[in-house]
C-alpha positions as YAML, in Angstrom:
chain: A
units: angstrom
residues:
- id: 1
  name: MET
  ca: [0.00, 0.00, 0.00]
- id: 2
  name: PRO
  ca: [1.16, 3.46, -0.83]
- id: 3
  name: GLY
  ca: [0.80, 4.82, 2.69]
- id: 4
  name: ARG
  ca: [2.90, 2.05, 4.02]
- id: 5
  name: LEU
  ca: [5.44, 2.59, 1.22]
- id: 6
  name: ILE
  ca: [5.73, 6.26, 2.08]
- id: 7
  name: GLN
  ca: [6.41, 5.45, 5.73]
- id: 8
  name: THR
  ca: [8.97, 2.78, 4.79]
- id: 9
  name: ASP
  ca: [10.72, 5.15, 2.40]
- id: 10
  name: GLU
  ca: [10.95, 7.85, 5.06]
- id: 11
  name: HIS
  ca: [12.37, 5.33, 7.53]
- id: 12
  name: ARG
  ca: [14.99, 4.24, 4.99]
- id: 13
  name: ARG
  ca: [15.89, 7.83, 4.12]
- id: 14
  name: LYS
  ca: [16.65, 8.50, 7.79]
- id: 15
  name: VAL
  ca: [18.78, 5.37, 8.06]
- id: 16
  name: LEU
  ca: [20.64, 6.19, 4.85]
- id: 17
  name: ARG
  ca: [21.26, 9.79, 5.95]
- id: 18
  name: ALA
  ca: [22.81, 8.53, 9.19]
- id: 19
  name: LEU
  ca: [25.02, 6.08, 7.29]
- id: 20
  name: LEU
  ca: [26.09, 8.76, 4.82]
- id: 21
  name: TRP
  ca: [27.27, 11.02, 7.64]
- id: 22
  name: ILE
  ca: [29.10, 8.10, 9.25]
- id: 23
  name: THR
  ca: [30.71, 7.36, 5.88]
- id: 24
  name: VAL
  ca: [31.79, 10.97, 5.34]
- id: 25
  name: CYS
  ca: [33.31, 11.25, 8.81]
- id: 26
  name: GLY
  ca: [34.73, 7.73, 8.96]
- id: 27
  name: GLY
  ca: [36.01, 7.81, 5.38]
- id: 28
  name: SER
  ca: [37.80, 11.11, 5.96]
- id: 29
  name: PHE
  ca: [39.43, 9.85, 9.16]
- id: 30
  name: PHE
  ca: [40.51, 6.45, 7.87]
- id: 31
  name: SER
  ca: [41.77, 7.88, 4.57]
- id: 32
  name: VAL
  ca: [44.23, 10.04, 6.52]
- id: 33
  name: PHE
  ca: [45.09, 7.06, 8.74]
- id: 34
  name: ASN
  ca: [45.79, 4.86, 5.71]
- id: 35
  name: LEU
  ca: [47.83, 7.57, 4.01]
- id: 36
  name: LEU
  ca: [50.07, 7.70, 7.06]
- id: 37
  name: HIS
  ca: [50.54, 3.95, 6.68]
- id: 38
  name: ASP
  ca: [51.23, 4.23, 2.92]
- id: 39
  name: ASN
  ca: [48.06, 2.31, 2.03]
- id: 40
  name: TRP
  ca: [47.29, 4.47, -1.01]
- id: 41
  name: LEU
  ca: [44.70, 2.17, -2.57]
- id: 42
  name: LEU
  ca: [42.43, 2.03, 0.46]
- id: 43
  name: ALA
  ca: [42.96, 5.73, 1.22]
- id: 44
  name: GLY
  ca: [41.98, 6.67, -2.33]
- id: 45
  name: LEU
  ca: [38.85, 4.51, -2.21]
- id: 46
  name: GLU
  ca: [37.81, 6.02, 1.12]
- id: 47
  name: ILE
  ca: [38.33, 9.60, -0.09]
- id: 48
  name: ALA
  ca: [36.34, 8.93, -3.27]
- id: 49
  name: TYR
  ca: [33.56, 7.20, -1.38]
- id: 50
  name: ALA
  ca: [33.36, 9.96, 1.24]
- id: 51
  name: SER
  ca: [32.96, 12.46, -1.61]
- id: 52
  name: VAL
  ca: [30.17, 10.40, -3.19]
- id: 53
  name: SER
  ca: [28.45, 10.15, 0.21]
- id: 54
  name: LEU
  ca: [28.71, 13.91, 0.68]
- id: 55
  name: PHE
  ca: [26.99, 14.42, -2.69]
- id: 56
  name: MET
  ca: [24.26, 11.92, -1.81]
- id: 57
  name: LEU
  ca: [23.48, 13.86, 1.36]
- id: 58
  name: THR
  ca: [22.38, 16.79, -0.83]
- id: 59
  name: ILE
  ca: [19.80, 14.74, -2.76]
- id: 60
  name: ILE
  ca: [18.67, 11.93, -0.45]
- id: 61
  name: ASN
  ca: [15.81, 13.90, 1.12]
- id: 62
  name: THR
  ca: [14.07, 14.58, -2.19]
- id: 63
  name: THR
  ca: [15.13, 11.94, -4.71]
- id: 64
  name: PRO
  ca: [12.28, 9.73, -5.98]
- id: 65
  name: ARG
  ca: [14.85, 7.04, -6.87]
- id: 66
  name: LEU
  ca: [15.67, 5.95, -3.35]
- id: 67
  name: PRO
  ca: [16.21, 2.23, -4.20]
- id: 68
  name: LEU
  ca: [18.67, 3.16, -6.97]
- id: 69
  name: TRP
  ca: [20.73, 5.47, -4.76]
- id: 70
  name: THR
  ca: [20.63, 2.92, -1.95]
- id: 71
  name: THR
  ca: [22.16, 0.36, -4.30]
- id: 72
  name: ILE
  ca: [24.74, 2.89, -5.52]
- id: 73
  name: TYR
  ca: [25.71, 3.46, -1.88]
- id: 74
  name: LEU
  ca: [25.73, -0.12, -0.63]
- id: 75
  name: LEU
  ca: [27.68, -1.93, -3.33]
- id: 76
  name: PRO
  ca: [30.83, 0.24, -3.00]
- id: 77
  name: PHE
  ca: [30.36, 0.40, 0.79]
- id: 78
  name: PHE
  ca: [30.48, -3.38, 1.18]
- id: 79
  name: SER
  ca: [33.12, -3.77, -1.55]
- id: 80
  name: ILE
  ca: [35.48, -1.36, 0.25]
- id: 81
  name: MET
  ca: [35.00, -3.45, 3.39]
- id: 82
  name: MET
  ca: [36.14, -6.55, 1.50]
- id: 83
  name: VAL
  ca: [39.10, -4.73, -0.06]
- id: 84
  name: GLY
  ca: [40.11, -3.40, 3.34]
- id: 85
  name: LEU
  ca: [39.85, -6.85, 4.88]
- id: 86
  name: ALA
  ca: [41.96, -8.37, 2.10]
- id: 87
  name: GLN
  ca: [44.71, -5.72, 2.34]
- id: 88
  name: THR
  ca: [47.83, -6.99, 4.09]
- id: 89
  name: HIS
  ca: [48.37, -3.51, 5.58]
- id: 90
  name: THR
  ca: [45.14, -3.65, 7.60]
- id: 91
  name: ILE
  ca: [44.56, -5.32, 10.95]
- id: 92
  name: PHE
  ca: [41.95, -7.98, 11.66]
- id: 93
  name: ALA
  ca: [39.86, -5.48, 13.68]
- id: 94
  name: ILE
  ca: [38.35, -4.28, 10.39]
- id: 95
  name: PHE
  ca: [36.21, -7.42, 10.53]
- id: 96
  name: ALA
  ca: [34.08, -5.60, 13.10]
- id: 97
  name: TRP
  ca: [32.58, -3.69, 10.16]
- id: 98
  name: ILE
  ca: [31.44, -6.95, 8.59]
- id: 99
  name: GLN
  ca: [29.09, -7.43, 11.55]
- id: 100
  name: THR
  ca: [27.20, -4.29, 10.51]
- id: 101
  name: ILE
  ca: [26.26, -5.73, 7.10]
- id: 102
  name: PRO
  ca: [23.08, -7.59, 8.20]
- id: 103
  name: ILE
  ca: [21.75, -4.55, 10.10]
- id: 104
  name: ILE
  ca: [22.42, -2.20, 7.19]
- id: 105
  name: CYS
  ca: [20.98, -4.61, 4.61]
- id: 106
  name: TYR
  ca: [17.75, -5.25, 6.49]
- id: 107
  name: MET
  ca: [17.15, -1.60, 7.38]
- id: 108
  name: LEU
  ca: [17.76, -0.34, 3.83]
- id: 109
  name: LEU
  ca: [16.66, -3.25, 1.63]
- id: 110
  name: GLY
  ca: [13.85, -4.95, 3.56]
- id: 111
  name: LEU
  ca: [13.37, -8.60, 4.44]
- id: 112
  name: ARG
  ca: [14.03, -10.46, 1.19]
- id: 113
  name: LEU
  ca: [16.84, -8.35, -0.29]
- id: 114
  name: GLY
  ca: [18.24, -7.81, 3.20]
- id: 115
  name: MET
  ca: [18.64, -11.54, 3.70]
- id: 116
  name: CYS
  ca: [20.23, -12.02, 0.26]
- id: 117
  name: GLY
  ca: [22.65, -9.11, 0.75]
- id: 118
  name: SER
  ca: [23.57, -10.30, 4.24]
- id: 119
  name: LEU
  ca: [24.30, -13.87, 3.17]
- id: 120
  name: LEU
  ca: [26.32, -12.73, 0.15]
- id: 121
  name: PHE
  ca: [28.57, -10.11, 1.72]
- id: 122
  name: VAL
  ca: [28.94, -11.72, 5.15]
- id: 123
  name: GLY
  ca: [29.86, -14.95, 3.39]
- id: 124
  name: ILE
  ca: [32.49, -13.16, 1.32]
- id: 125
  name: GLY
  ca: [33.77, -11.41, 4.44]
- id: 126
  name: LEU
  ca: [34.14, -14.68, 6.33]
- id: 127
  name: TYR
  ca: [35.98, -16.25, 3.41]
- id: 128
  name: VAL
  ca: [38.39, -13.31, 3.05]
- id: 129
  name: PHE
  ca: [38.99, -13.23, 6.81]
- id: 130
  name: THR
  ca: [39.72, -16.97, 6.91]
- id: 131
  name: TRP
  ca: [42.04, -16.65, 3.91]
- id: 132
  name: ARG
  ca: [44.01, -13.81, 5.52]
- id: 133
  name: PHE
  ca: [44.27, -14.94, 9.10]
- id: 134
  name: SER
  ca: [44.25, -18.72, 8.82]
- id: 135
  name: SER
  ca: [46.90, -20.71, 10.64]
- id: 136
  name: GLU
  ca: [48.36, -24.14, 10.13]
- id: 137
  name: SER
  ca: [46.03, -25.62, 12.74]
- id: 138
  name: LEU
  ca: [42.80, -26.83, 11.15]
- id: 139
  name: LEU
  ca: [41.09, -26.97, 14.54]
- id: 140
  name: HIS
  ca: [42.11, -23.38, 15.28]
- id: 141
  name: ASN
  ca: [40.77, -22.21, 11.89]
- id: 142
  name: LEU
  ca: [37.52, -24.07, 12.46]
- id: 143
  name: GLU
  ca: [37.11, -22.45, 15.87]
- id: 144
  name: ILE
  ca: [37.62, -18.95, 14.40]
- id: 145
  name: VAL
  ca: [35.23, -19.49, 11.48]
- id: 146
  name: THR
  ca: [32.57, -21.06, 13.75]
- id: 147
  name: ASN
  ca: [32.68, -18.18, 16.22]
- id: 148
  name: LEU
  ca: [32.61, -15.50, 13.55]
- id: 149
  name: GLY
  ca: [29.93, -17.35, 11.57]
- id: 150
  name: LEU
  ca: [27.67, -17.77, 14.62]
- id: 151
  name: ALA
  ca: [28.16, -14.14, 15.63]
- id: 152
  name: SER
  ca: [27.26, -12.98, 12.12]
- id: 153
  name: LEU
  ca: [24.27, -15.32, 11.98]
- id: 154
  name: THR
  ca: [23.04, -14.04, 15.36]
- id: 155
  name: VAL
  ca: [23.22, -10.43, 14.18]
- id: 156
  name: MET
  ca: [21.40, -11.39, 10.96]
- id: 157
  name: ILE
  ca: [18.62, -13.20, 12.85]
- id: 158
  name: PHE
  ca: [18.11, -10.27, 15.21]
- id: 159
  name: ALA
  ca: [18.08, -7.84, 12.28]
- id: 160
  name: HIS
  ca: [15.51, -10.02, 10.49]
- id: 161
  name: ILE
  ca: [13.27, -10.21, 13.55]
- id: 162
  name: TYR
  ca: [13.50, -6.46, 14.11]
- id: 163
  name: GLU
  ca: [12.68, -5.55, 10.51]
- id: 164
  name: ARG
  ca: [9.79, -8.01, 10.35]
- id: 165
  name: SER
  ca: [8.32, -6.67, 13.60]
- id: 166
  name: ARG
  ca: [8.77, -3.10, 12.39]
- id: 167
  name: LEU
  ca: [6.93, -3.81, 9.14]
- id: 168
  name: ILE
  ca: [4.08, -5.59, 10.95]
- id: 169
  name: ASN
  ca: [3.67, -2.72, 13.42]
- id: 170
  name: GLU
  ca: [3.83, -0.18, 10.60]
- id: 171
  name: GLN
  ca: [1.13, -2.08, 8.74]
- id: 172
  name: ARG
  ca: [-1.08, -2.19, 11.82]
- id: 173
  name: LEU
  ca: [-0.70, 1.55, 12.39]
- id: 174
  name: THR
  ca: [-1.44, 2.26, 8.73]
- id: 175
  name: GLU
  ca: [-4.56, 0.09, 8.81]
- id: 176
  name: LYS
  ca: [-5.72, 1.74, 12.02]
- id: 177
  name: ALA
  ca: [-5.19, 5.21, 10.55]
- id: 178
  name: THR
  ca: [-7.14, 4.35, 7.39]
- id: 179
  name: THR
  ca: [-10.03, 2.43, 8.96]
- id: 180
  name: ASP
  ca: [-13.23, 3.74, 10.51]
- id: 181
  name: ALA
  ca: [-13.43, 2.30, 14.03]
- id: 182
  name: LEU
  ca: [-17.23, 2.01, 14.16]
- id: 183
  name: THR
  ca: [-18.03, 0.35, 10.83]
- id: 184
  name: GLY
  ca: [-14.69, -1.22, 9.99]
- id: 185
  name: LEU
  ca: [-14.83, 0.47, 6.59]
- id: 186
  name: PRO
  ca: [-11.94, 2.37, 5.02]
- id: 187
  name: ASN
  ca: [-12.03, 6.09, 5.84]
- id: 188
  name: ARG
  ca: [-11.44, 9.27, 3.84]
- id: 189
  name: LEU
  ca: [-7.67, 8.87, 4.04]
- id: 190
  name: LYS
  ca: [-7.86, 5.40, 2.50]
- id: 191
  name: LEU
  ca: [-10.20, 6.68, -0.21]
- id: 192
  name: ALA
  ca: [-7.66, 9.33, -1.19]
- id: 193
  name: GLU
  ca: [-4.90, 6.73, -1.27]
- id: 194
  name: VAL
  ca: [-6.80, 4.25, -3.44]
- id: 195
  name: PHE
  ca: [-8.14, 7.01, -5.69]
- id: 196
  name: GLU
  ca: [-4.61, 8.10, -6.60]
- id: 197
  name: ARG
  ca: [-3.77, 4.56, -7.69]
- id: 198
  name: GLU
  ca: [-6.98, 4.15, -9.69]
- id: 199
  name: ARG
  ca: [-6.59, 7.64, -11.16]
- id: 200
  name: ALA
  ca: [-3.15, 6.75, -12.48]
- id: 201
  name: GLN
  ca: [-4.51, 3.58, -14.05]
- id: 202
  name: ALA
  ca: [-7.47, 5.43, -15.60]
- id: 203
  name: LEU
  ca: [-5.16, 8.03, -17.13]
- id: 204
  name: ARG
  ca: [-2.73, 5.39, -18.35]
- id: 205
  name: ASN
  ca: [-5.24, 2.91, -19.79]
- id: 206
  name: GLY
  ca: [-8.24, 5.13, -20.49]
- id: 207
  name: THR
  ca: [-10.47, 3.03, -18.23]
- id: 208
  name: PRO
  ca: [-13.59, 4.57, -16.64]
- id: 209
  name: LEU
  ca: [-13.80, 5.49, -12.99]
- id: 210
  name: ALA
  ca: [-16.83, 6.61, -11.00]
- id: 211
  name: LEU
  ca: [-17.56, 7.89, -7.52]
- id: 212
  name: VAL
  ca: [-20.86, 7.55, -5.66]
- id: 213
  name: PHE
  ca: [-21.64, 9.80, -2.69]
- id: 214
  name: LEU
  ca: [-24.15, 8.26, -0.24]
- id: 215
  name: ASP
  ca: [-26.05, 9.95, 2.57]
- id: 216
  name: ILE
  ca: [-28.42, 8.21, 4.98]
- id: 217
  name: ASP
  ca: [-31.85, 9.83, 4.90]
- id: 218
  name: HIS
  ca: [-33.23, 11.34, 8.13]
- id: 219
  name: PHE
  ca: [-30.28, 10.14, 10.19]
- id: 220
  name: LYS
  ca: [-30.91, 12.81, 12.85]
- id: 221
  name: GLN
  ca: [-34.38, 11.35, 13.40]
- id: 222
  name: ILE
  ca: [-32.84, 7.90, 13.84]
- id: 223
  name: ASN
  ca: [-30.56, 9.29, 16.55]
- id: 224
  name: ASP
  ca: [-33.45, 11.11, 18.21]
- id: 225
  name: ARG
  ca: [-35.62, 8.00, 18.17]
- id: 226
  name: PHE
  ca: [-33.09, 5.33, 19.19]
- id: 227
  name: GLY
  ca: [-30.29, 7.35, 20.78]
- id: 228
  name: HIS
  ca: [-26.67, 7.42, 19.75]
- id: 229
  name: GLU
  ca: [-26.28, 3.70, 20.35]
- id: 230
  name: GLY
  ca: [-29.11, 3.06, 17.94]
- id: 231
  name: GLY
  ca: [-27.52, 5.48, 15.48]
- id: 232
  name: ASP
  ca: [-24.27, 3.53, 15.68]
- id: 233
  name: ARG
  ca: [-26.10, 0.30, 14.98]
- id: 234
  name: ALA
  ca: [-27.79, 1.94, 12.00]
- id: 235
  name: LEU
  ca: [-24.41, 2.98, 10.60]
- id: 236
  name: GLN
  ca: [-23.06, -0.54, 11.06]
- id: 237
  name: HIS
  ca: [-26.15, -2.01, 9.40]
- id: 238
  name: PHE
  ca: [-25.77, 0.41, 6.50]
- id: 239
  name: ALA
  ca: [-22.14, -0.61, 5.96]
- id: 240
  name: GLU
  ca: [-22.88, -4.33, 6.21]
- id: 241
  name: VAL
  ca: [-25.81, -4.25, 3.79]
- id: 242
  name: LEU
  ca: [-24.06, -2.19, 1.13]
- id: 243
  name: GLN
  ca: [-20.85, -4.23, 1.21]
- id: 244
  name: GLN
  ca: [-22.83, -7.29, 0.19]
- id: 245
  name: ARG
  ca: [-23.76, -5.63, -3.11]
- id: 246
  name: LEU
  ca: [-20.29, -4.50, -4.15]
- id: 247
  name: ARG
  ca: [-17.49, -6.14, -6.09]
- id: 248
  name: GLN
  ca: [-14.18, -6.90, -4.45]
- id: 249
  name: SER
  ca: [-12.54, -4.15, -6.52]
- id: 250
  name: ASP
  ca: [-15.06, -1.53, -5.33]
- id: 251
  name: LEU
  ca: [-14.23, 0.57, -2.27]
- id: 252
  name: LEU
  ca: [-16.93, 1.57, 0.21]
- id: 253
  name: CYS
  ca: [-15.75, 4.24, 2.66]
- id: 254
  name: ARG
  ca: [-17.21, 6.13, 5.55]
- id: 255
  name: LEU
  ca: [-16.40, 9.81, 5.18]
- id: 256
  name: GLY
  ca: [-17.82, 10.86, 8.52]
- id: 257
  name: GLY
  ca: [-21.21, 11.04, 10.25]
- id: 258
  name: GLU
  ca: [-23.85, 9.54, 7.95]
- id: 259
  name: GLU
  ca: [-21.86, 10.23, 4.76]
- id: 260
  name: PHE
  ca: [-20.30, 7.44, 2.73]
- id: 261
  name: ALA
  ca: [-18.68, 7.09, -0.67]
- id: 262
  name: VAL
  ca: [-18.10, 4.25, -3.12]
- id: 263
  name: LEU
  ca: [-15.22, 4.26, -5.59]
- id: 264
  name: LEU
  ca: [-16.04, 2.17, -8.65]
- id: 265
  name: PRO
  ca: [-12.99, 1.36, -10.81]
- id: 266
  name: GLY
  ca: [-13.81, 0.34, -14.37]
- id: 267
  name: SER
  ca: [-17.45, 1.51, -14.11]
- id: 268
  name: THR
  ca: [-19.01, 3.57, -16.88]
- id: 269
  name: PRO
  ca: [-21.69, 6.16, -15.97]
- id: 270
  name: THR
  ca: [-24.36, 3.58, -16.81]
- id: 271
  name: ASP
  ca: [-22.66, 0.92, -14.69]
- id: 272
  name: ALA
  ca: [-22.25, 3.31, -11.77]
- id: 273
  name: LEU
  ca: [-25.92, 4.30, -11.91]
- id: 274
  name: GLU
  ca: [-26.96, 0.65, -11.81]
- id: 275
  name: VAL
  ca: [-24.68, -0.03, -8.84]
- id: 276
  name: ALA
  ca: [-25.98, 3.00, -6.94]
- id: 277
  name: GLU
  ca: [-29.55, 1.99, -7.65]
- id: 278
  name: SER
  ca: [-28.94, -1.57, -6.50]
- id: 279
  name: LEU
  ca: [-27.46, -0.22, -3.25]
- id: 280
  name: ARG
  ca: [-30.47, 2.00, -2.72]
- id: 281
  name: GLU
  ca: [-32.87, -0.87, -3.34]
- id: 282
  name: ARG
  ca: [-30.92, -3.24, -1.13]
- id: 283
  name: LEU
  ca: [-30.92, -0.86, 1.82]
- id: 284
  name: ALA
  ca: [-34.61, 0.02, 1.43]
- id: 285
  name: SER
  ca: [-35.58, -3.66, 1.40]
- id: 286
  name: THR
  ca: [-33.47, -4.69, 4.41]
- id: 287
  name: SER
  ca: [-34.85, -3.45, 7.67]
- id: 288
  name: LEU
  ca: [-33.04, -3.26, 11.00]
- id: 289
  name: GLU
  ca: [-34.60, -4.08, 14.34]
- id: 290
  name: ILE
  ca: [-33.51, -2.02, 17.36]
- id: 291
  name: ASP
  ca: [-34.98, -2.86, 20.78]
- id: 292
  name: GLY
  ca: [-37.77, -4.76, 19.09]
- id: 293
  name: LYS
  ca: [-38.68, -1.80, 16.87]
- id: 294
  name: PRO
  ca: [-38.23, -1.99, 13.09]
- id: 295
  name: LEU
  ca: [-36.14, 0.65, 11.35]
- id: 296
  name: GLN
  ca: [-36.52, 1.18, 7.63]
- id: 297
  name: MET
  ca: [-33.52, 3.02, 6.21]
- id: 298
  name: THR
  ca: [-33.10, 4.74, 2.86]
- id: 299
  name: LEU
  ca: [-30.34, 6.69, 1.20]
- id: 300
  name: SER
  ca: [-29.82, 9.51, -1.25]
- id: 301
  name: ALA
  ca: [-26.96, 9.25, -3.71]
- id: 302
  name: GLY
  ca: [-25.12, 11.37, -6.22]
- id: 303
  name: LEU
  ca: [-22.72, 10.20, -8.92]
- id: 304
  name: ALA
  ca: [-19.57, 11.73, -10.38]
- id: 305
  name: HIS
  ca: [-17.47, 10.50, -13.28]
- id: 306
  name: PHE
  ca: [-13.73, 10.77, -13.77]
- id: 307
  name: GLY
  ca: [-12.89, 13.12, -16.61]
- id: 308
  name: GLU
  ca: [-16.38, 14.47, -17.07]
- id: 309
  name: ASP
  ca: [-16.60, 15.92, -13.55]
- id: 310
  name: GLY
  ca: [-12.88, 16.44, -12.94]
- id: 311
  name: LEU
  ca: [-9.55, 14.67, -12.69]
- id: 312
  name: ILE
  ca: [-8.93, 14.97, -8.95]
- id: 313
  name: LEU
  ca: [-10.76, 13.54, -5.97]
- id: 314
  name: SER
  ca: [-11.92, 16.89, -4.59]
- id: 315
  name: SER
  ca: [-13.63, 17.74, -7.90]
- id: 316
  name: LEU
  ca: [-15.44, 14.40, -8.02]
- id: 317
  name: MET
  ca: [-16.44, 14.68, -4.36]
- id: 318
  name: LEU
  ca: [-17.84, 18.16, -4.96]
- id: 319
  name: ALA
  ca: [-19.88, 17.05, -7.96]
- id: 320
  name: ALA
  ca: [-21.19, 13.90, -6.25]
- id: 321
  name: ASP
  ca: [-22.02, 15.78, -3.04]
- id: 322
  name: LYS
  ca: [-23.91, 18.42, -5.01]
- id: 323
  name: ARG
  ca: [-26.04, 15.75, -6.70]
- id: 324
  name: THR
  ca: [-26.66, 13.98, -3.40]
- id: 325
  name: TYR
  ca: [-28.16, 17.12, -1.93]
- id: 326
  name: ALA
  ca: [-30.19, 17.54, -5.12]
- id: 327
  name: ALA
  ca: [-31.56, 14.03, -4.47]
- id: 328
  name: LYS
  ca: [-32.50, 15.04, -0.94]
- id: 329
  name: ARG
  ca: [-34.24, 18.19, -2.15]
- id: 330
  name: ALA
  ca: [-36.11, 16.08, -4.70]
- id: 331
  name: GLY
  ca: [-37.61, 13.92, -1.96]
- id: 332
  name: ARG
  ca: [-34.80, 11.56, -0.82]
- id: 333
  name: ASN
  ca: [-34.48, 7.81, -1.46]
- id: 334
  name: ARG
  ca: [-33.18, 8.36, -4.97]
- id: 335
  name: VAL
  ca: [-30.05, 8.53, -7.11]
- id: 336
  name: ILE
  ca: [-29.04, 11.48, -9.27]
- id: 337
  name: ALA
  ca: [-26.36, 10.94, -11.89]
- id: 338
  name: ARG
  ca: [-26.34, 14.34, -13.60]
- id: 339
  name: ASP
  ca: [-26.76, 17.96, -12.58]
- id: 340
  name: GLU
  ca: [-30.22, 19.46, -12.82]
- id: 341
  name: SER
  ca: [-30.76, 20.07, -16.53]
- id: 342
  name: PRO
  ca: [-33.07, 18.88, -19.33]
- id: 343
  name: GLU
  ca: [-30.93, 15.75, -19.47]
- id: 344
  name: ILE
  ca: [-31.29, 15.03, -15.72]
- id: 345
  name: GLU
  ca: [-31.28, 11.34, -14.90]
- id: 346
  name: VAL
  ca: [-33.01, 10.42, -11.68]
- id: 347
  name: ARG
  ca: [-34.06, 7.09, -10.27]
- id: 348
  name: HIS
  ca: [-36.09, 6.71, -7.11]
- id: 349
  name: GLN
  ca: [-38.43, 4.42, -5.31]
- id: 350
  name: ALA
  ca: [-41.89, 4.63, -6.79]
...
């Protein structure tokens, strides 16, 4: 989901910014350190990489190509680690950086790519370390590799668990923020999110898209008669009944109060009118009993069509809302698909 993607991207931007600053500072320091030890290759790589990192800091907040720049950062970052580990001028303490690979991979690449990157580069690091610091004792070499391998695996497992938990919690928060607590329906925020996706598809493929605005008739009287608890039950009944008449691709949302909306991807004006009419008929024919008293509910609806009534959600909402109030003025329990004109199209219960 886009909302979740936006949150994940922002999280990864923060992580990458922190790593870039660490790279600029660390690269500058170690380049001088390696120059003093006549390690020109590693010093040159660190100076070049620190410069690249400094440039990335100027664009990372706004670039839409975050995965590309993440890859551009990580491949040289891990490769320099391997080069440093393989250099005879360096000490074995550089292996400490290898332990950061799983954390960095999972935080910047996610679960699947994080696991692949961790296994690849940690495996290379272990091989290079064993090649450089192996002794004549097979048992001693096995002990070193086992300890380093288990330590790396432990870090990777913890990084995997953390990232998985973070994604699950992020998903739960996103769902909570985009769901109406009373009816369990998506809310206005979710409607805006899904509309942007369907809008892009409609523009790209030329497919139709319609929006239906729904308003429960005489909802204030329902509250006055049955109290707010009865009003809540009426809203839940409304949501349950209408969902039964919609396709899986359709999106029924509660906008607030007694106002709802249905987004109908792939629906022509004729299709949308038929759907709205079937919803109206379904609600009118399904009564609700509250405290042993029957409640007959009806709705008024207005339609709006992508392109004809606008290209953004606010334009469609305005047009559909206007027609809904026209339906109420005309007597309620009806659907209006066009503005009041000689070509007005109205359907209502006879």
